[in-house]
Amino acid sequence: MKKGSKTATTDRNNSSNQSSLDTLTDIMKTLRRPNGCPWDREQTPETIIPFIIEEAYEVIDAIETGTPKEQVEELGDLLFQVIFVSELASEKNLFNISDVIESSIQKMTRRHPHVFEKNTTLTSKEVIANWGHIKEREKTESNSKDNDQEDKSILSGIPATFPALHRAHKVSQKVAKVGFDWQCIDKVFGKVYEELSELKEAIKNKDAENTEEEIGDVLFTLVNLARFAQVNPENALRKSTNKFINRFSYIEKSLKKDKKELGNTPLEELERLWGEAKKREKPANTNP
């Protein structure tokens, strides 16, 4: 390979990528023009929110169960939502897709000083800790520039629109960083048992409102237990749900093959088929 040829190839790839991004942005602009798509012209940042959420989850699904082709497609759909919102903002002279990209470039460079500023070797845990310190410093500097900035809770930056488990996890992480936490995982287990006892009592008393509250308390405590175990509760529940769906699908297919109806099948047979579904899974999976 000739000297400089690798750089030339990289430049061509970057140019190609930039051209593709420009093309996709131009498509969005065309859709928003008076003679463009009626539906796209009606949208606002608020109406796009459900699609952003939907596309993000479809990306996750493609990563976990899809093919590379499906991942490319879903990532493209999510990228288009970013361009969509950026174009809506550009029409109001607020910002554009270039501002979004530049902001990301600056942030990623700023939050990786061990890579871009000095040749320092850090472990993955040290990188995460350093990222958190830099992020907090950025927030402090940003707040100090706003004369009207009121005292805010350390939890104020957590979006209320996060999925409930994910939001609970973020809340528990935040307060744990300032020392509001159990001393060890055994203490968390004790709290789980306490909350389960209170839930059992609420159900026994047929107190619907209190039952809802106690179920919430149990879930929140389990989120903390997951944090102590270094497990993301959102990912854990999603995987368990997928596992249930796969096993139940096996039951449905087995009954259909034997020309039996699900509603008329004895529970004992359903449990037998459930056991078969478990055995068909990878040997490493020992979960119930």
Short mmCIF file of C-alpha atoms in Angstrom, two decimals:
data_model
loop_
_atom_site.label_atom_id
_atom_site.label_comp_id
_atom_site.label_asym_id
_atom_site.label_seq_id
_atom_site.Cartn_x
_atom_site.Cartn_y
_atom_site.Cartn_z
CA MET A 1 0.00 0.00 0.00
CA LYS A 2 1.39 3.41 -0.96
CA LYS A 3 2.00 6.01 1.68
CA GLY A 4 -1.12 8.10 2.25
CA SER A 5 -3.44 5.72 0.38
CA LYS A 6 -5.20 4.68 3.60
CA THR A 7 -5.90 8.33 4.43
CA ALA A 8 -7.17 8.92 0.90
CA THR A 9 -9.54 5.95 1.23
CA THR A 10 -10.81 7.25 4.57
CA ASP A 11 -11.38 10.69 3.05
CA ARG A 12 -13.36 9.18 0.20
CA ASN A 13 -15.47 7.15 2.64
CA ASN A 14 -16.11 10.22 4.78
CA SER A 15 -17.04 12.19 1.66
CA SER A 16 -19.40 9.41 0.57
CA ASN A 17 -21.01 9.25 4.02
CA GLN A 18 -21.42 13.04 4.08
CA SER A 19 -22.98 12.95 0.61
CA SER A 20 -25.43 10.26 1.74
CA LEU A 21 -26.37 12.27 4.82
CA ASP A 22 -26.92 15.35 2.64
CA THR A 23 -29.11 13.29 0.31
CA LEU A 24 -31.23 11.99 3.19
CA THR A 25 -31.54 15.54 4.57
CA ASP A 26 -32.60 16.81 1.14
CA ILE A 27 -35.26 14.08 0.99
CA MET A 28 -36.62 15.31 4.32
CA LYS A 29 -36.68 18.89 3.03
CA THR A 30 -38.54 17.74 -0.10
CA LEU A 31 -41.15 15.93 1.97
CA ARG A 32 -41.77 19.12 3.98
CA ARG A 33 -42.23 21.41 0.96
CA PRO A 34 -45.71 22.65 -0.06
CA ASN A 35 -45.82 20.09 -2.88
CA GLY A 36 -44.33 17.37 -0.68
CA CYS A 37 -46.01 14.75 1.51
CA PRO A 38 -49.19 15.96 3.29
CA TRP A 39 -48.52 13.76 6.32
CA ASP A 40 -44.91 14.85 6.75
CA ARG A 41 -45.92 18.50 6.42
CA GLU A 42 -48.39 18.13 9.31
CA GLN A 43 -45.85 16.79 11.80
CA THR A 44 -44.34 18.62 14.76
CA PRO A 45 -41.56 17.58 17.16
CA GLU A 46 -44.26 16.47 19.60
CA THR A 47 -46.04 14.24 17.07
CA ILE A 48 -42.75 12.59 16.11
CA ILE A 49 -42.03 11.45 19.69
CA PRO A 50 -43.95 8.12 19.45
CA PHE A 51 -42.08 7.24 16.26
CA ILE A 52 -38.70 7.98 17.83
CA ILE A 53 -39.56 5.64 20.71
CA GLU A 54 -40.91 2.97 18.38
CA GLU A 55 -37.88 3.09 16.08
CA ALA A 56 -35.47 2.96 19.02
CA TYR A 57 -37.10 -0.22 20.30
CA GLU A 58 -37.10 -1.73 16.82
CA VAL A 59 -33.35 -1.09 16.67
CA ILE A 60 -32.95 -2.94 19.96
CA ASP A 61 -35.01 -5.85 18.65
CA ALA A 62 -32.95 -6.00 15.47
CA ILE A 63 -29.71 -6.02 17.46
CA GLU A 64 -30.92 -8.84 19.72
CA THR A 65 -32.72 -11.05 17.20
CA GLY A 66 -32.35 -9.60 13.72
CA THR A 67 -29.96 -10.01 10.84
CA PRO A 68 -27.33 -7.42 9.88
CA LYS A 69 -29.63 -6.33 7.05
CA GLU A 70 -32.48 -5.74 9.52
CA GLN A 71 -30.15 -3.82 11.82
CA VAL A 72 -29.11 -1.56 8.94
CA GLU A 73 -32.75 -0.91 8.06
CA GLU A 74 -33.84 -0.12 11.62
CA LEU A 75 -30.84 2.10 12.31
CA GLY A 76 -31.69 3.97 9.12
CA ASP A 77 -35.26 4.47 10.32
CA LEU A 78 -34.01 5.84 13.64
CA LEU A 79 -31.53 8.14 11.87
CA PHE A 80 -34.37 9.51 9.75
CA GLN A 81 -36.27 10.50 12.89
CA VAL A 82 -33.21 12.50 14.04
CA ILE A 83 -33.10 14.23 10.67
CA PHE A 84 -36.87 14.81 10.80
CA VAL A 85 -36.77 16.63 14.14
CA SER A 86 -33.66 18.55 13.08
CA GLU A 87 -35.41 19.75 9.93
CA LEU A 88 -38.45 20.88 11.92
CA ALA A 89 -36.12 22.91 14.14
CA SER A 90 -34.25 24.27 11.13
CA GLU A 91 -37.47 25.64 9.68
CA LYS A 92 -37.82 27.75 12.83
CA ASN A 93 -34.13 28.76 12.76
CA LEU A 94 -33.46 26.93 16.03
CA PHE A 95 -30.80 24.45 14.87
CA ASN A 96 -30.13 22.00 12.05
CA ILE A 97 -28.65 18.52 11.54
CA SER A 98 -25.14 20.00 11.23
CA ASP A 99 -25.53 21.54 14.70
CA VAL A 100 -26.62 18.16 16.07
CA ILE A 101 -23.61 16.41 14.55
CA GLU A 102 -21.18 19.11 15.69
CA SER A 103 -22.59 18.95 19.22
CA SER A 104 -22.03 15.19 19.27
CA ILE A 105 -18.48 15.58 17.94
CA GLN A 106 -17.59 18.09 20.63
CA LYS A 107 -19.22 16.06 23.41
CA MET A 108 -17.57 12.77 22.44
CA THR A 109 -14.18 14.47 22.14
CA ARG A 110 -14.62 16.30 25.45
CA ARG A 111 -15.73 13.19 27.33
CA HIS A 112 -12.84 11.05 26.08
CA PRO A 113 -9.83 13.08 27.22
CA HIS A 114 -7.90 9.83 27.76
CA VAL A 115 -8.10 9.29 24.00
CA PHE A 116 -7.98 12.75 22.42
CA GLU A 117 -6.05 14.88 24.92
CA LYS A 118 -3.52 12.63 26.57
CA ASN A 119 -2.24 9.13 26.15
CA THR A 120 -3.62 7.61 29.34
CA THR A 121 -4.59 3.98 29.80
CA LEU A 122 -7.83 3.56 31.70
CA THR A 123 -9.91 0.52 32.55
CA SER A 124 -13.53 0.34 31.42
CA LYS A 125 -14.73 1.14 34.96
CA GLU A 126 -12.40 4.14 35.17
CA VAL A 127 -13.70 5.40 31.82
CA ILE A 128 -17.29 5.22 33.08
CA ALA A 129 -16.39 7.03 36.30
CA ASN A 130 -14.47 9.71 34.39
CA TRP A 131 -17.42 10.12 31.99
CA GLY A 132 -19.72 10.74 34.95
CA HIS A 133 -17.37 13.34 36.46
CA ILE A 134 -17.08 15.21 33.16
CA LYS A 135 -20.85 15.10 32.65
CA GLU A 136 -21.51 16.53 36.11
CA ARG A 137 -18.92 19.26 35.54
CA GLU A 138 -20.59 20.20 32.26
CA LYS A 139 -23.96 20.50 33.99
CA THR A 140 -22.49 22.65 36.74
CA GLU A 141 -20.83 24.97 34.22
CA SER A 142 -24.03 25.17 32.18
CA ASN A 143 -26.11 26.01 35.23
CA SER A 144 -23.67 28.68 36.39
CA LYS A 145 -24.11 30.50 33.07
CA ASP A 146 -27.87 30.74 33.59
CA ASN A 147 -28.60 33.60 35.99
CA ASP A 148 -32.19 32.44 36.36
CA GLN A 149 -31.17 28.88 37.19
CA GLU A 150 -32.84 27.73 40.39
CA ASP A 151 -31.46 25.10 42.71
CA LYS A 152 -32.25 21.78 41.13
CA SER A 153 -32.45 18.28 42.50
CA ILE A 154 -29.80 15.82 41.34
CA LEU A 155 -32.76 13.87 39.93
CA SER A 156 -34.14 16.71 37.80
CA GLY A 157 -32.19 15.64 34.72
CA ILE A 158 -33.90 12.24 34.46
CA PRO A 159 -36.66 12.40 31.81
CA ALA A 160 -40.12 11.51 33.06
CA THR A 161 -40.74 9.84 29.69
CA PHE A 162 -38.16 7.09 30.32
CA PRO A 163 -39.62 3.57 30.57
CA ALA A 164 -40.53 3.04 34.22
CA LEU A 165 -37.87 0.42 34.98
CA HIS A 166 -35.16 2.40 33.23
CA ARG A 167 -36.17 5.58 35.05
CA ALA A 168 -36.17 3.81 38.42
CA HIS A 169 -32.71 2.44 37.66
CA LYS A 170 -31.40 5.92 36.81
CA VAL A 171 -32.92 7.37 39.99
CA SER A 172 -31.34 4.68 42.17
CA GLN A 173 -27.96 5.19 40.48
CA LYS A 174 -28.08 8.95 41.04
CA VAL A 175 -28.92 8.83 44.74
CA ALA A 176 -26.45 6.00 45.35
CA LYS A 177 -23.64 8.23 44.06
CA VAL A 178 -24.28 10.72 46.88
CA GLY A 179 -24.37 8.00 49.55
CA PHE A 180 -28.13 7.43 49.82
CA ASP A 181 -27.91 3.66 49.51
CA TRP A 182 -27.84 0.35 51.37
CA GLN A 183 -24.49 -0.80 52.68
CA CYS A 184 -24.63 -4.23 51.09
CA ILE A 185 -26.83 -6.42 48.92
CA ASP A 186 -28.09 -8.40 51.94
CA LYS A 187 -29.76 -5.22 53.17
CA VAL A 188 -31.51 -4.91 49.81
CA PHE A 189 -32.74 -8.49 50.05
CA GLY A 190 -34.15 -7.64 53.46
CA LYS A 191 -36.02 -4.71 51.96
CA VAL A 192 -37.39 -6.93 49.19
CA TYR A 193 -38.79 -9.37 51.76
CA GLU A 194 -40.25 -6.46 53.75
CA GLU A 195 -41.99 -5.01 50.69
CA LEU A 196 -43.31 -8.45 49.66
CA SER A 197 -44.78 -8.87 53.13
CA GLU A 198 -46.53 -5.51 52.87
CA LEU A 199 -47.82 -6.42 49.40
CA LYS A 200 -49.18 -9.73 50.67
CA GLU A 201 -51.00 -7.89 53.46
CA ALA A 202 -52.50 -5.35 51.05
CA ILE A 203 -53.79 -8.11 48.78
CA LYS A 204 -55.16 -10.00 51.76
CA ASN A 205 -57.09 -6.88 52.82
CA LYS A 206 -58.37 -6.40 49.24
CA ASP A 207 -57.05 -2.84 49.29
CA ALA A 208 -56.69 -2.08 45.56
CA GLU A 209 -55.02 1.32 45.96
CA ASN A 210 -52.52 0.10 48.52
CA THR A 211 -51.87 -3.04 46.47
CA GLU A 212 -50.83 -0.91 43.50
CA GLU A 213 -48.55 1.13 45.72
CA GLU A 214 -46.95 -1.94 47.27
CA ILE A 215 -46.38 -3.57 43.88
CA GLY A 216 -44.60 -0.38 42.85
CA ASP A 217 -42.47 -0.52 45.99
CA VAL A 218 -41.56 -4.16 45.31
CA LEU A 219 -40.57 -3.33 41.72
CA PHE A 220 -38.51 -0.31 42.79
CA THR A 221 -36.68 -2.38 45.40
CA LEU A 222 -35.99 -5.10 42.84
CA VAL A 223 -34.51 -2.43 40.57
CA ASN A 224 -32.09 -1.57 43.38
CA LEU A 225 -31.32 -5.25 43.85
CA ALA A 226 -30.52 -5.46 40.13
CA ARG A 227 -28.23 -2.44 40.45
CA PHE A 228 -26.32 -4.08 43.30
CA ALA A 229 -25.99 -7.21 41.15
CA GLN A 230 -24.78 -5.03 38.25
CA VAL A 231 -27.72 -6.04 36.07
CA ASN A 232 -29.78 -3.65 33.96
CA PRO A 233 -33.40 -4.37 35.01
CA GLU A 234 -34.86 -3.12 31.72
CA ASN A 235 -32.70 -5.55 29.75
CA ALA A 236 -33.36 -8.36 32.22
CA LEU A 237 -37.14 -8.01 32.01
CA ARG A 238 -37.09 -7.68 28.23
CA LYS A 239 -35.06 -10.88 27.90
CA SER A 240 -37.32 -12.75 30.33
CA THR A 241 -40.38 -11.59 28.39
CA ASN A 242 -38.82 -12.77 25.14
CA LYS A 243 -38.01 -16.09 26.77
CA PHE A 244 -41.62 -16.48 27.89
CA ILE A 245 -42.90 -15.64 24.40
CA ASN A 246 -40.60 -18.22 22.81
CA ARG A 247 -41.68 -20.95 25.23
CA PHE A 248 -45.36 -20.11 24.88
CA SER A 249 -45.03 -20.09 21.09
CA TYR A 250 -43.65 -23.62 21.31
CA ILE A 251 -46.75 -24.66 23.26
CA GLU A 252 -49.03 -23.10 20.64
CA LYS A 253 -47.20 -24.76 17.74
CA SER A 254 -47.18 -28.15 19.49
CA LEU A 255 -50.92 -28.03 20.15
CA LYS A 256 -51.65 -26.87 16.62
CA LYS A 257 -49.59 -29.75 15.26
CA ASP A 258 -51.69 -32.18 17.32
CA LYS A 259 -54.88 -30.35 16.25
CA LYS A 260 -55.66 -29.30 19.83
CA GLU A 261 -57.03 -26.01 21.09
CA LEU A 262 -55.18 -24.03 23.71
CA GLY A 263 -58.29 -23.21 25.75
CA ASN A 264 -59.36 -26.86 25.98
CA THR A 265 -55.97 -28.28 26.94
CA PRO A 266 -55.50 -29.37 30.60
CA LEU A 267 -52.98 -27.37 32.61
CA GLU A 268 -50.94 -30.50 33.22
CA GLU A 269 -50.30 -30.89 29.48
CA LEU A 270 -49.47 -27.21 29.12
CA GLU A 271 -46.89 -27.53 31.88
CA ARG A 272 -45.45 -30.62 30.19
CA LEU A 273 -45.04 -28.72 26.93
CA TRP A 274 -43.53 -25.80 28.85
CA GLY A 275 -40.94 -28.21 30.22
CA GLU A 276 -40.21 -29.42 26.69
CA ALA A 277 -39.72 -25.83 25.54
CA LYS A 278 -37.21 -25.27 28.34
CA LYS A 279 -35.25 -28.39 27.39
CA ARG A 280 -35.02 -27.20 23.78
CA GLU A 281 -33.20 -24.06 24.89
CA LYS A 282 -29.44 -23.76 25.21
CA PRO A 283 -27.98 -25.99 27.98
CA ALA A 284 -26.42 -22.91 29.60
CA ASN A 285 -29.87 -21.51 30.33
CA THR A 286 -30.83 -22.80 33.76
CA ASN A 287 -33.49 -20.18 34.53
CA PRO A 288 -36.97 -21.40 35.49
#
